[in-house]
PDB file of C-alpha atoms and ligand atoms in Angstrom:
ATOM      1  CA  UNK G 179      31.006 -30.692   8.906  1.00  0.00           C
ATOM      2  CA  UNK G 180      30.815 -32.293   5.388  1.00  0.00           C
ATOM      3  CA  UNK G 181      27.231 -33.224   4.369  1.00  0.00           C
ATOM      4  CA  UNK G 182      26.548 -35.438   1.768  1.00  0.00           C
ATOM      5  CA  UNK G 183      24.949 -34.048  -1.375  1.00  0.00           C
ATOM      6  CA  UNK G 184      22.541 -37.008  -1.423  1.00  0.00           C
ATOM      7  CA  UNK G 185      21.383 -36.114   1.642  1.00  0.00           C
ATOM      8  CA  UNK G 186      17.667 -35.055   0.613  1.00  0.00           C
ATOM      9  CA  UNK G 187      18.236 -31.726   3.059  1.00  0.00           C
ATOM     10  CA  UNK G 188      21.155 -30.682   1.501  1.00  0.00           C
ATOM     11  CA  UNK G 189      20.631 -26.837   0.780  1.00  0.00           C
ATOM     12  CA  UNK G 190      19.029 -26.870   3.992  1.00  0.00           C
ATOM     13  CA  UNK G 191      22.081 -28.163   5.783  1.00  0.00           C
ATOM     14  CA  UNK G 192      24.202 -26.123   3.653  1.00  0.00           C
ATOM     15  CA  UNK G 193      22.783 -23.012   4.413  1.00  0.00           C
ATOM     16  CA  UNK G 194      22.721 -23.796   8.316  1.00  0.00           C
ATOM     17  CA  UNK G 195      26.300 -24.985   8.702  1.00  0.00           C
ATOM     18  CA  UNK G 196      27.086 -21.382   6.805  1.00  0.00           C
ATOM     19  CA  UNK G 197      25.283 -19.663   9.050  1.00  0.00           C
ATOM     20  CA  UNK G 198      26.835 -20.975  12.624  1.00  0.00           C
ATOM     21  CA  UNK G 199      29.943 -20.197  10.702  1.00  0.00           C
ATOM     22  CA  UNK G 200      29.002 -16.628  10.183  1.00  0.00           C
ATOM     23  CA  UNK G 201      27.954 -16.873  13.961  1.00  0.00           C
ATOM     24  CA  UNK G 202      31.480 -17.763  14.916  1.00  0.00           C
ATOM     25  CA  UNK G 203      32.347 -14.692  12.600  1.00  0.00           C
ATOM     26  CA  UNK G 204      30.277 -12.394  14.248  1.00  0.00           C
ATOM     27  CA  UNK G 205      28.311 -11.548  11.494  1.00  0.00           C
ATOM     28  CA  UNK G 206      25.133 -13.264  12.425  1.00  0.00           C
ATOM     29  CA  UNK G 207      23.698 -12.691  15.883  1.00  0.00           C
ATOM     30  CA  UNK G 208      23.521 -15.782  18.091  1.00  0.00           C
ATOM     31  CA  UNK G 209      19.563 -15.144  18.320  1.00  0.00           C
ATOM     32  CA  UNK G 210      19.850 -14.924  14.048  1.00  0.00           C
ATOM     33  CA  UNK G 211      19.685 -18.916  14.127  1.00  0.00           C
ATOM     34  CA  UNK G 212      16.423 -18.966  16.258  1.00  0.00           C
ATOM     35  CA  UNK G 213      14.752 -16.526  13.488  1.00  0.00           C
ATOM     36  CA  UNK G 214      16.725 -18.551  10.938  1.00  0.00           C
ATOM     37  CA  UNK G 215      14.929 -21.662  11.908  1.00  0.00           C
ATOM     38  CA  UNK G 216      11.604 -20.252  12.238  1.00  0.00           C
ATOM     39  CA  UNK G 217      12.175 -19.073   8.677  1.00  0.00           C
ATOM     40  CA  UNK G 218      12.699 -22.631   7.485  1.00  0.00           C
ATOM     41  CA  UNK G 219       9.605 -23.795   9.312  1.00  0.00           C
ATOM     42  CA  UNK G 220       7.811 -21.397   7.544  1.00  0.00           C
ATOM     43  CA  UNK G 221       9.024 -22.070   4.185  1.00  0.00           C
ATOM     44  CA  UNK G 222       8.556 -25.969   4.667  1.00  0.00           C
ATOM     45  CA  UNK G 223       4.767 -25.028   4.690  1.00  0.00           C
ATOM     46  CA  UNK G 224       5.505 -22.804   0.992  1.00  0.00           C
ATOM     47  CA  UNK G 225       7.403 -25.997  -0.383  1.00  0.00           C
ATOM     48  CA  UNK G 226      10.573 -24.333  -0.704  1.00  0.00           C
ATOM     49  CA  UNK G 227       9.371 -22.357  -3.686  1.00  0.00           C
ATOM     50  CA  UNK G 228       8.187 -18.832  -4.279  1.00  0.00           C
ATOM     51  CA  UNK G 229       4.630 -18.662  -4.641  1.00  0.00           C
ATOM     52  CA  UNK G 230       2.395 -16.406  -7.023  1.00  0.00           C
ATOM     53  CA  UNK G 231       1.944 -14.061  -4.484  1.00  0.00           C
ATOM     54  CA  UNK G 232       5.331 -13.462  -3.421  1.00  0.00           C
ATOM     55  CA  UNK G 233       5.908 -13.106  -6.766  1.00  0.00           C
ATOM     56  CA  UNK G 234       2.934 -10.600  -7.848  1.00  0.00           C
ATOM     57  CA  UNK G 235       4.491  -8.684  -4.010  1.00  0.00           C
ATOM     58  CA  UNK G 236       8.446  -8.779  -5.422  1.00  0.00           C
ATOM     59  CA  UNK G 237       7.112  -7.009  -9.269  1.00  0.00           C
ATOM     60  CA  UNK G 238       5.359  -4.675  -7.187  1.00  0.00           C
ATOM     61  CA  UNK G 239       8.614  -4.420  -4.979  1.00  0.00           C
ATOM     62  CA  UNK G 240      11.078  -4.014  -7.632  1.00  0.00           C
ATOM     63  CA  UNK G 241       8.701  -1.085  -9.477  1.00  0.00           C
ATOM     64  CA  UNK G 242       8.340   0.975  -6.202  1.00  0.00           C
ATOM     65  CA  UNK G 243      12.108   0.712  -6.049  1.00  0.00           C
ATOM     66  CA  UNK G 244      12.582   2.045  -9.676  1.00  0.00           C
ATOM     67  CA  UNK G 245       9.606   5.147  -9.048  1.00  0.00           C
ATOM     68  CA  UNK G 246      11.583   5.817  -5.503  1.00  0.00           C
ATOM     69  CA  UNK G 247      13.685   9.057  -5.252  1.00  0.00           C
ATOM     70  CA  UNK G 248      15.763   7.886  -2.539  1.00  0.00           C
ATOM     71  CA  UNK G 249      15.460   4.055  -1.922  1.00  0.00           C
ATOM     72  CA  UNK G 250      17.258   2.219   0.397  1.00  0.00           C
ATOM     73  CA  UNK G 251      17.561  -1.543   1.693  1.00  0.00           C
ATOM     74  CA  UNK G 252      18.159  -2.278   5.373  1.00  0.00           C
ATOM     75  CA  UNK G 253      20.931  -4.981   5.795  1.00  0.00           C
ATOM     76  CA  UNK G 254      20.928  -6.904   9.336  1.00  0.00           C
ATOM     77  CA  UNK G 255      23.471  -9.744  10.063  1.00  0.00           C
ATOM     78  CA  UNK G 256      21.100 -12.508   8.357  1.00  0.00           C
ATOM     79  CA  UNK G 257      20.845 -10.768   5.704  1.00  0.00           C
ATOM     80  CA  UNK G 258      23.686  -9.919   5.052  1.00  0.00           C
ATOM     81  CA  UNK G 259      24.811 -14.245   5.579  1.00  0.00           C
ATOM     82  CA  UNK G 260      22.004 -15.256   3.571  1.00  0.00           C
ATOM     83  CA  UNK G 261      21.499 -12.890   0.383  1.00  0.00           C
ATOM     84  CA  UNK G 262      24.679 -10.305   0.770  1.00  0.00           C
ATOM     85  CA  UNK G 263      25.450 -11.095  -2.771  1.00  0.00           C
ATOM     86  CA  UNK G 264      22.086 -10.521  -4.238  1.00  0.00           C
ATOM     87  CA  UNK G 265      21.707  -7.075  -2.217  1.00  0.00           C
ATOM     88  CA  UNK G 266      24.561  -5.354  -3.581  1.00  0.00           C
ATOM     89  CA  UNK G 267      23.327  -6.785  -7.207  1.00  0.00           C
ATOM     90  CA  UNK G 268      19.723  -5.331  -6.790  1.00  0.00           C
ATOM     91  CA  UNK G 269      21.106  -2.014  -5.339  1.00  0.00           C
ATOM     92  CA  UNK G 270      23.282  -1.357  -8.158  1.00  0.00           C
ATOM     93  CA  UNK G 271      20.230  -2.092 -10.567  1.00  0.00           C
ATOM     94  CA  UNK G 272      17.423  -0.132  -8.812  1.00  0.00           C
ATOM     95  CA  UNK G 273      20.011   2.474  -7.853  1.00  0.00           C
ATOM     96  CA  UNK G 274      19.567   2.072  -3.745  1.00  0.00           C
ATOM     97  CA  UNK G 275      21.558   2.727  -0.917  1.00  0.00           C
ATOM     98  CA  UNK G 276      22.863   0.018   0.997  1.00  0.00           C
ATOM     99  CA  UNK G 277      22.703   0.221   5.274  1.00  0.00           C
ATOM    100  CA  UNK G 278      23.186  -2.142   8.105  1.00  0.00           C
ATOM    101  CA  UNK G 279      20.883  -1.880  10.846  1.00  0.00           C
ATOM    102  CA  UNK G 280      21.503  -4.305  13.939  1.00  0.00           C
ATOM    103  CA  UNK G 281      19.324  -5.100  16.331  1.00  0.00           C
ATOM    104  CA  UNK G 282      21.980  -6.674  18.701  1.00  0.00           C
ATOM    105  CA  UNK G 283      23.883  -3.383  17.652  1.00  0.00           C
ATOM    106  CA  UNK G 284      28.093  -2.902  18.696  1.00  0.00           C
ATOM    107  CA  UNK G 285      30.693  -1.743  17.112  1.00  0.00           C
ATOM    108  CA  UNK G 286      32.305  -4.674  16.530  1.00  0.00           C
ATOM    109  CA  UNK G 287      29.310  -6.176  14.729  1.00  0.00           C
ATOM    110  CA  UNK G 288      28.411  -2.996  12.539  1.00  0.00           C
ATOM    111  CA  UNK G 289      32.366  -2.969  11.375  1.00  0.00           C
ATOM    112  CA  UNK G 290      31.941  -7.041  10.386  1.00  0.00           C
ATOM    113  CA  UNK G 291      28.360  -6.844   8.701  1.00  0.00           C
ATOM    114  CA  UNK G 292      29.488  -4.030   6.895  1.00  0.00           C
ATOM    115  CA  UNK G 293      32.983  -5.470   6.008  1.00  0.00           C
ATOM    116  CA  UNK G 294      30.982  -8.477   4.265  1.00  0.00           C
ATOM    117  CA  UNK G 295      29.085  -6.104   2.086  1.00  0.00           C
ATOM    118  CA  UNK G 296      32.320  -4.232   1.118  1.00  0.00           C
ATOM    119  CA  UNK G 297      33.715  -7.698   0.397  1.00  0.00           C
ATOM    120  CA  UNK G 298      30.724  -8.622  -1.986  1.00  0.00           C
ATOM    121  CA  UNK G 299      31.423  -5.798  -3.932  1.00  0.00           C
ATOM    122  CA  UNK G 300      28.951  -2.656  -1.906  1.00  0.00           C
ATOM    123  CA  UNK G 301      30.082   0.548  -2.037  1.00  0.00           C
ATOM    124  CA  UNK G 302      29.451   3.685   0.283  1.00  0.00           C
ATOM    125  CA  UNK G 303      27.282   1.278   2.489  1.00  0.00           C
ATOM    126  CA  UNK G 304      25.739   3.190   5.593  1.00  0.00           C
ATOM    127  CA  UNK G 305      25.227   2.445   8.925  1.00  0.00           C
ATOM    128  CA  UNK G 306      29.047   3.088  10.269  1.00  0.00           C
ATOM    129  CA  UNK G 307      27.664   6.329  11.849  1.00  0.00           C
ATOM    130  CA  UNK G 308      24.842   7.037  12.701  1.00  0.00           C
ATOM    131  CA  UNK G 309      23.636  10.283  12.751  1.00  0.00           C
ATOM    132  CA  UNK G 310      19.595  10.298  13.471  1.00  0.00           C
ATOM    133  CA  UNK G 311      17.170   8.317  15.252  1.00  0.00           C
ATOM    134  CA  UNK G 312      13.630   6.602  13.650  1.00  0.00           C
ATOM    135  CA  UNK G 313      10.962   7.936  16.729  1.00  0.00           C
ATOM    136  CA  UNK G 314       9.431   5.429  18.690  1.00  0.00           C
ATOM    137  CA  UNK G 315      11.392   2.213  18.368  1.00  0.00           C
ATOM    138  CA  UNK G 316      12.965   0.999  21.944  1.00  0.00           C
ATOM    139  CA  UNK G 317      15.986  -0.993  20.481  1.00  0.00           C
ATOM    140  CA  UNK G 318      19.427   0.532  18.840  1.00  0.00           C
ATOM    141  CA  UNK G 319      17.548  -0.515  15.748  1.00  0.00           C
ATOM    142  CA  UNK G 320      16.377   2.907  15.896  1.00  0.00           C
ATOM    143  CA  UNK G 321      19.823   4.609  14.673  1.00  0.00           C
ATOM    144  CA  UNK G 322      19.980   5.133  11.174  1.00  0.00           C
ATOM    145  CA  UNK G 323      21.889   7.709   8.857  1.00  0.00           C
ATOM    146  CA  UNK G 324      19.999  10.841   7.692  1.00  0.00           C
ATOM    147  CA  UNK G 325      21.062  10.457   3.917  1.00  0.00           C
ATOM    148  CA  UNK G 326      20.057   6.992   4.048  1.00  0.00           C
ATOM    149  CA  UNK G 327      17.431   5.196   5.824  1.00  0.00           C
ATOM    150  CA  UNK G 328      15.760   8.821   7.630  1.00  0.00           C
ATOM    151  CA  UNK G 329      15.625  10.387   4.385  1.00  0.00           C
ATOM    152  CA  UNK G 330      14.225   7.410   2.138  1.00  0.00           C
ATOM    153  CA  UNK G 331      10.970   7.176   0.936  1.00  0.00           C
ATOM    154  CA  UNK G 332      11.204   3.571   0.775  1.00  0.00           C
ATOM    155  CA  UNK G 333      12.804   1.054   2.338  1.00  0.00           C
ATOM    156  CA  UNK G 334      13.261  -2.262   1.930  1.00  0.00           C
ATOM    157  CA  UNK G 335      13.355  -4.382   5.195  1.00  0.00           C
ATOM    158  CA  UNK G 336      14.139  -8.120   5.086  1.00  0.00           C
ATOM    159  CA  UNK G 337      13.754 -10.085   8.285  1.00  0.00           C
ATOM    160  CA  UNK G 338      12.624  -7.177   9.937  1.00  0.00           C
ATOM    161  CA  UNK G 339      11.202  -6.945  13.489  1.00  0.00           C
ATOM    162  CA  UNK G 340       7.697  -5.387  13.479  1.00  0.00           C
ATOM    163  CA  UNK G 341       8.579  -2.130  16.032  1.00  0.00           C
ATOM    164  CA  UNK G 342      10.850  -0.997  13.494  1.00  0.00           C
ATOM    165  CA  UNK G 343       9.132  -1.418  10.621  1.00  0.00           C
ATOM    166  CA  UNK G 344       6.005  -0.027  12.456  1.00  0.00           C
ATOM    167  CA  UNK G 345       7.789   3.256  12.896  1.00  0.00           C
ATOM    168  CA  UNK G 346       9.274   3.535   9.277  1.00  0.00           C
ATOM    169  CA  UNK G 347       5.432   3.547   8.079  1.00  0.00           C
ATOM    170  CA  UNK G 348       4.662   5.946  10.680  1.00  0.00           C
ATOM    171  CA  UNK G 349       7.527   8.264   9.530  1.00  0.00           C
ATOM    172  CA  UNK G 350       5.832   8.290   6.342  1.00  0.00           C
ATOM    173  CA  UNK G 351       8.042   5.783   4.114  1.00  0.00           C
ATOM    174  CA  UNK G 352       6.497   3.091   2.093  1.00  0.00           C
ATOM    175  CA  UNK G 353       8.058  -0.702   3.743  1.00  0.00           C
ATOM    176  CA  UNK G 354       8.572  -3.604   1.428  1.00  0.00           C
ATOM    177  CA  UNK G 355       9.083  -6.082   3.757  1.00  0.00           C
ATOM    178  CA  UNK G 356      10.660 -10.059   3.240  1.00  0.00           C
ATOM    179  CA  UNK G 357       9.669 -12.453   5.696  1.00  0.00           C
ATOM    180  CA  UNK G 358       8.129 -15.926   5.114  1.00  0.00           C
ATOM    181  CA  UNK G 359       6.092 -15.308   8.566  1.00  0.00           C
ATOM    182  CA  UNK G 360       2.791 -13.829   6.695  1.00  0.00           C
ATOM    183  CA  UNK G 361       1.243 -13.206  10.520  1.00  0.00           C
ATOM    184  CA  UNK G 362       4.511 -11.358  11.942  1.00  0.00           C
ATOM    185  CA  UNK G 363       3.812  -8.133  12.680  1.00  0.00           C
ATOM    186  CA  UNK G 364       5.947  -6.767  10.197  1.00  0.00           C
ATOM    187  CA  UNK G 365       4.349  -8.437   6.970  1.00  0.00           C
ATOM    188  CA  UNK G 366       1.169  -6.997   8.316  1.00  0.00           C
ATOM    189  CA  UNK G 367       2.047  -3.604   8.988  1.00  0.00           C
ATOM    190  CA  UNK G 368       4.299  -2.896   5.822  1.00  0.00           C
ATOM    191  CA  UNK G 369       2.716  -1.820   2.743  1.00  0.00           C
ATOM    192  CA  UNK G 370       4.346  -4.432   0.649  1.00  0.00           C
ATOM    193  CA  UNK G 371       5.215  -7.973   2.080  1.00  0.00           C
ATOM    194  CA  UNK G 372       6.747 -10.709   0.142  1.00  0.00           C
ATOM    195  CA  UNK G 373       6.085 -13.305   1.796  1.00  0.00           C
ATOM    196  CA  UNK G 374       9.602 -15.645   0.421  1.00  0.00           C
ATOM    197  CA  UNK G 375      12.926 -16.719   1.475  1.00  0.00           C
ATOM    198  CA  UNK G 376      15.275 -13.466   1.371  1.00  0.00           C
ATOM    199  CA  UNK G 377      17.582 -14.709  -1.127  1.00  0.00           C
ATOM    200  CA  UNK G 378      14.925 -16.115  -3.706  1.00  0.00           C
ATOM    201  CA  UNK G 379      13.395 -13.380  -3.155  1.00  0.00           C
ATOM    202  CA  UNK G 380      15.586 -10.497  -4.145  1.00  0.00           C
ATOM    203  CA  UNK G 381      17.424 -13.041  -6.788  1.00  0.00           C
ATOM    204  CA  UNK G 382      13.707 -13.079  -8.632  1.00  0.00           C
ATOM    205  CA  UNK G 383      13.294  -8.732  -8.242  1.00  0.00           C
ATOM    206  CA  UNK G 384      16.991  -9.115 -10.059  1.00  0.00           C
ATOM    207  CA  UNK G 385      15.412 -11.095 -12.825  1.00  0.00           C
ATOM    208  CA  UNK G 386      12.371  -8.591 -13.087  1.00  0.00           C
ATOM    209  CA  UNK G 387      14.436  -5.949 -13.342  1.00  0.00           C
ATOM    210  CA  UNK G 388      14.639  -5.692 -17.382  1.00  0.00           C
ATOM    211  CA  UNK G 389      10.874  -5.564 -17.986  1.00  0.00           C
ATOM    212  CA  UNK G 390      10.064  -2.650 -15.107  1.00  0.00           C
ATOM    213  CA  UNK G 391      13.087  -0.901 -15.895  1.00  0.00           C
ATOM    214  CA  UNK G 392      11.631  -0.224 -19.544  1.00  0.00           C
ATOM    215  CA  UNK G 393       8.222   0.334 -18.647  1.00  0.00           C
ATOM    216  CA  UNK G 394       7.027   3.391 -16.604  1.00  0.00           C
ATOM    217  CA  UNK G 395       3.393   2.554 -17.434  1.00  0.00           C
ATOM    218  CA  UNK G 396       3.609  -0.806 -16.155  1.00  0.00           C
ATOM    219  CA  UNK G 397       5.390  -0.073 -13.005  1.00  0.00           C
ATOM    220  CA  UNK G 398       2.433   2.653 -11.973  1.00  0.00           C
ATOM    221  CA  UNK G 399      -0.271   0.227 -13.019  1.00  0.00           C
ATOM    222  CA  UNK G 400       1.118  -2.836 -10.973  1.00  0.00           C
ATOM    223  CA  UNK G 401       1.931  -0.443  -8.094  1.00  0.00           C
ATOM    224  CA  UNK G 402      -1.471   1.259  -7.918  1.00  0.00           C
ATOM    225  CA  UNK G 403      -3.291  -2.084  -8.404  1.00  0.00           C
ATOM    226  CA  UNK G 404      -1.634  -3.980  -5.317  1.00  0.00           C
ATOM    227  CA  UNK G 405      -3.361  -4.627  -2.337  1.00  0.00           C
ATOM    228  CA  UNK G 406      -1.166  -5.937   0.410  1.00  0.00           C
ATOM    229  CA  UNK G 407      -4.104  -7.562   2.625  1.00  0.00           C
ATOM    230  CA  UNK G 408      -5.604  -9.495  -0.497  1.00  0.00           C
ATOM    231  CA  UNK G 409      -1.880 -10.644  -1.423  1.00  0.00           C
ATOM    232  CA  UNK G 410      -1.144 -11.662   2.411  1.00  0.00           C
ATOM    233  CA  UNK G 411      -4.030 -13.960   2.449  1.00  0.00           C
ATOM    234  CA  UNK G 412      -3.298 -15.485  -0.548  1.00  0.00           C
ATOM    235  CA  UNK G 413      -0.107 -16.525   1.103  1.00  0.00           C
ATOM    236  CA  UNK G 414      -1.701 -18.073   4.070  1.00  0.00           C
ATOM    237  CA  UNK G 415      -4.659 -19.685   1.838  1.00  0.00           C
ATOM    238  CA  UNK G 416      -1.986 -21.304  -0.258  1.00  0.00           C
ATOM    239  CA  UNK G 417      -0.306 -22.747   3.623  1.00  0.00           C
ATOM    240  CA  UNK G 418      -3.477 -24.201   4.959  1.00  0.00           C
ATOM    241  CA  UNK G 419      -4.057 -25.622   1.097  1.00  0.00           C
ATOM    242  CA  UNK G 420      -0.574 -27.435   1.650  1.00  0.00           C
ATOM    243  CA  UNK G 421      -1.189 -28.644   5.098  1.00  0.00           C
ATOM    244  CA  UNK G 422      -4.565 -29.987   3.980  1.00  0.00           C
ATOM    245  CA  UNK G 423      -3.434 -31.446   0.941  1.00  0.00           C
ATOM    246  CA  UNK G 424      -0.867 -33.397   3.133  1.00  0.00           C
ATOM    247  CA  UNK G 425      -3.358 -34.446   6.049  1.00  0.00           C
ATOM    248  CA  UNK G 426      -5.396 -35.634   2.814  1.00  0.00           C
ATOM    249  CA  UNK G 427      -2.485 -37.880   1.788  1.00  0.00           C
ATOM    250  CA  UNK G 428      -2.844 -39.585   5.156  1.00  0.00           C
ATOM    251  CA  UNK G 429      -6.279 -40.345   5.338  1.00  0.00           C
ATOM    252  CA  UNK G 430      -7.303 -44.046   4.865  1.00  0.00           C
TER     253      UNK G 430
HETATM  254  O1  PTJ Y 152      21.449  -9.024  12.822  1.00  0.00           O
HETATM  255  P1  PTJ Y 152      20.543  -8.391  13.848  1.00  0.00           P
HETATM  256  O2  PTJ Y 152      21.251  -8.095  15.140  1.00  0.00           O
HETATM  257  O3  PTJ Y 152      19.862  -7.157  13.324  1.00  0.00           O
HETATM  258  O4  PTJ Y 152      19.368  -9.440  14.212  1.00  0.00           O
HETATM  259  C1  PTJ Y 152      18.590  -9.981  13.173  1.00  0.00           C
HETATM  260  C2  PTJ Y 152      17.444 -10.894  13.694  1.00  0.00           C
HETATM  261  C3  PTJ Y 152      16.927 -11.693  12.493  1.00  0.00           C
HETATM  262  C4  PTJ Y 152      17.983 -11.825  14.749  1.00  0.00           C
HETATM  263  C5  PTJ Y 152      16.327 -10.007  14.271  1.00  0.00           C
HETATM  264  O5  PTJ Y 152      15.905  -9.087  13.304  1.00  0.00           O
HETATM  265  C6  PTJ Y 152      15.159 -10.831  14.750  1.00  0.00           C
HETATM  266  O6  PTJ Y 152      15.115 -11.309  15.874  1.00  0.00           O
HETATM  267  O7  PTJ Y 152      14.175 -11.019  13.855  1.00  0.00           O
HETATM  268  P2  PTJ Y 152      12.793 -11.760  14.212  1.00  0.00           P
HETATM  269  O8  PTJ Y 152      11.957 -10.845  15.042  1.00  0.00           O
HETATM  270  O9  PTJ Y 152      13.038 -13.145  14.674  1.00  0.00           O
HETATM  271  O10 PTJ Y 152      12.111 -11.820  12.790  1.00  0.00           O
HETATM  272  C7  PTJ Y 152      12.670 -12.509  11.734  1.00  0.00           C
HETATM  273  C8  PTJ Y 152      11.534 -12.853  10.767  1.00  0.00           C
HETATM  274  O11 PTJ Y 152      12.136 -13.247   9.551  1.00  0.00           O
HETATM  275  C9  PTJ Y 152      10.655 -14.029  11.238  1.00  0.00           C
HETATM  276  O12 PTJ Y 152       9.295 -13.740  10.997  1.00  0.00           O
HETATM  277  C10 PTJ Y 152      11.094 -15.206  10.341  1.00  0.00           C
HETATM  278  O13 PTJ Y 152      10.026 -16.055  10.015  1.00  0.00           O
HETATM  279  C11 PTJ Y 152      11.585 -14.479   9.089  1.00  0.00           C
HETATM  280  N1  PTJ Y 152      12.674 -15.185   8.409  1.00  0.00           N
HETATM  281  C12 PTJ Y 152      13.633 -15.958   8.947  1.00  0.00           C
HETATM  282  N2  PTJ Y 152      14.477 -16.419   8.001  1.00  0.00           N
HETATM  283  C13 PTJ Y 152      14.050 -15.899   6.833  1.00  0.00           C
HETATM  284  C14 PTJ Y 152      12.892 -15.111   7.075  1.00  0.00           C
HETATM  285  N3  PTJ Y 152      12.240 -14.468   6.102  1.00  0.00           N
HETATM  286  C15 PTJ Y 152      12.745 -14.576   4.850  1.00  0.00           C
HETATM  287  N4  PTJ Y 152      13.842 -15.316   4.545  1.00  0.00           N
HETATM  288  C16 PTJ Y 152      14.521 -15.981   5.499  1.00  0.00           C
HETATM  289  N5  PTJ Y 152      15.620 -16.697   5.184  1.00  0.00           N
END
């Protein structure tokens, strides 16, 4: 469908005609538009824009990366649509392994999602085979590789379902999680939660690279001084500020 660039949704419509394509592909999961959607909702509320918070959560993202010994980013089918380009960047920089993990897992699917990686320029990506299981999750979410996601101490989970990300704490790695839902299970169980659209998100931890690549001292300090809870309200403060602000406008 051609959509006018006047139109004054025009990223929006952009972005969803992409992803029914990469529905038709096979690289998004029918049930990826439904979370897609309730992403945008979401965002509508944020303005379209990253906030403070997300962007205090993606410094403190980006440094816990860097201090990681074996850090690795979980890549599902809407990720991979939305931000595949801006994963493999950030994994070459931070020096993390890339892996698919599927919730509507097959063959098929694993082969496509990580097909599109290889095709943005990821190398060695994991997923392909499986060879250990992440206790206590009930979906096929719960395969993952032993050199990647079972042996990481931190993992970085983007639109992420919260049984999963649940048992990755519980396992003992430290979650940074993206999702623009701050009540969703998963940005309240994770450690670190950006509350942002995935591929602002990870295109701003690209950008903040530089500094917390020079700066050991800084990365500890803005690591050690985070508090997830505080940040998560913040997010949800700066949401019922917006929706007041715009009942405000209405009022006689
Ligand atoms: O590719 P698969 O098979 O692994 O399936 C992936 C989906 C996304 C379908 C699966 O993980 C799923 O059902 O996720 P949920 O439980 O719907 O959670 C997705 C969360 O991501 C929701 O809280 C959404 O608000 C949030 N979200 C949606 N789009 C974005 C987003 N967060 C950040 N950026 C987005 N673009």
């Amino acid at each position: 469908m051609q959509v006018s660039k006047d139109h004054p949704r025009y990223h929006s419509l952009v972005t969803r005609e992409m992803m029914s394509d990469m529905v038709k592909e096979g690289i998004v999961a029918p049930t990826g538009l439904i979370a897609h959607g309730r992403g945008e909702a979401f965002d509508y509320l944020l303005g379209e824009v990253t906030s403070d918070s997300a962007r205090c959560a993606e410094r403190v993202a980006v440094a816990l990366m860097l201090e990681a010994r074996n850090p690795v980013i979980s890549v599902n089918g809407n990720t991979a649509a939305l931000a595949g380009k801006e994963v493999v960047a950030l994994s070459k920089l931070v020096k993390a392994k890339i892996e698919v993990n599927l919730f509507h897992r097959s063959l098929e699917r694993m082969e496509k999602v990580v097909g599109h990686m290889e095709s943005l320029g990821a190398k060695d990506v994991l997923g392909r085979h499986p060879d250990a299981i992440v206790p206590g999750i009930a979906s096929d979410r719960a395969k993952c590789t032993k050199a990647g996601i079972f042996s990481a101490d931190v993992v970085l989970v983007p639109l992420e379902d919260g049984d999963r990300a649940g048992a990755l704490v519980q396992l003992g790695k430290k979650v940074i999680a993206i999702d623009l839902n701050p009540l969703s299970r998963t940005a309240r169980v994770a450690q670190i939660t950006i509350v942002d659209e995935v591929a602002r998100a990870i295109a701003n931890m690209i950008t903040m690279w530089p500094e917390l690549s020079r700066d050991e001292a800084i990365r500890k300090k803005i690591i050690s001084d985070f508090n997830n809870r505080a940040n998560l309200t913040r997010s949800l403060e700066l949401m019922c500020s917006r929706l007041t602000e715009l009942a405000d406008e209405g009022k006689p």
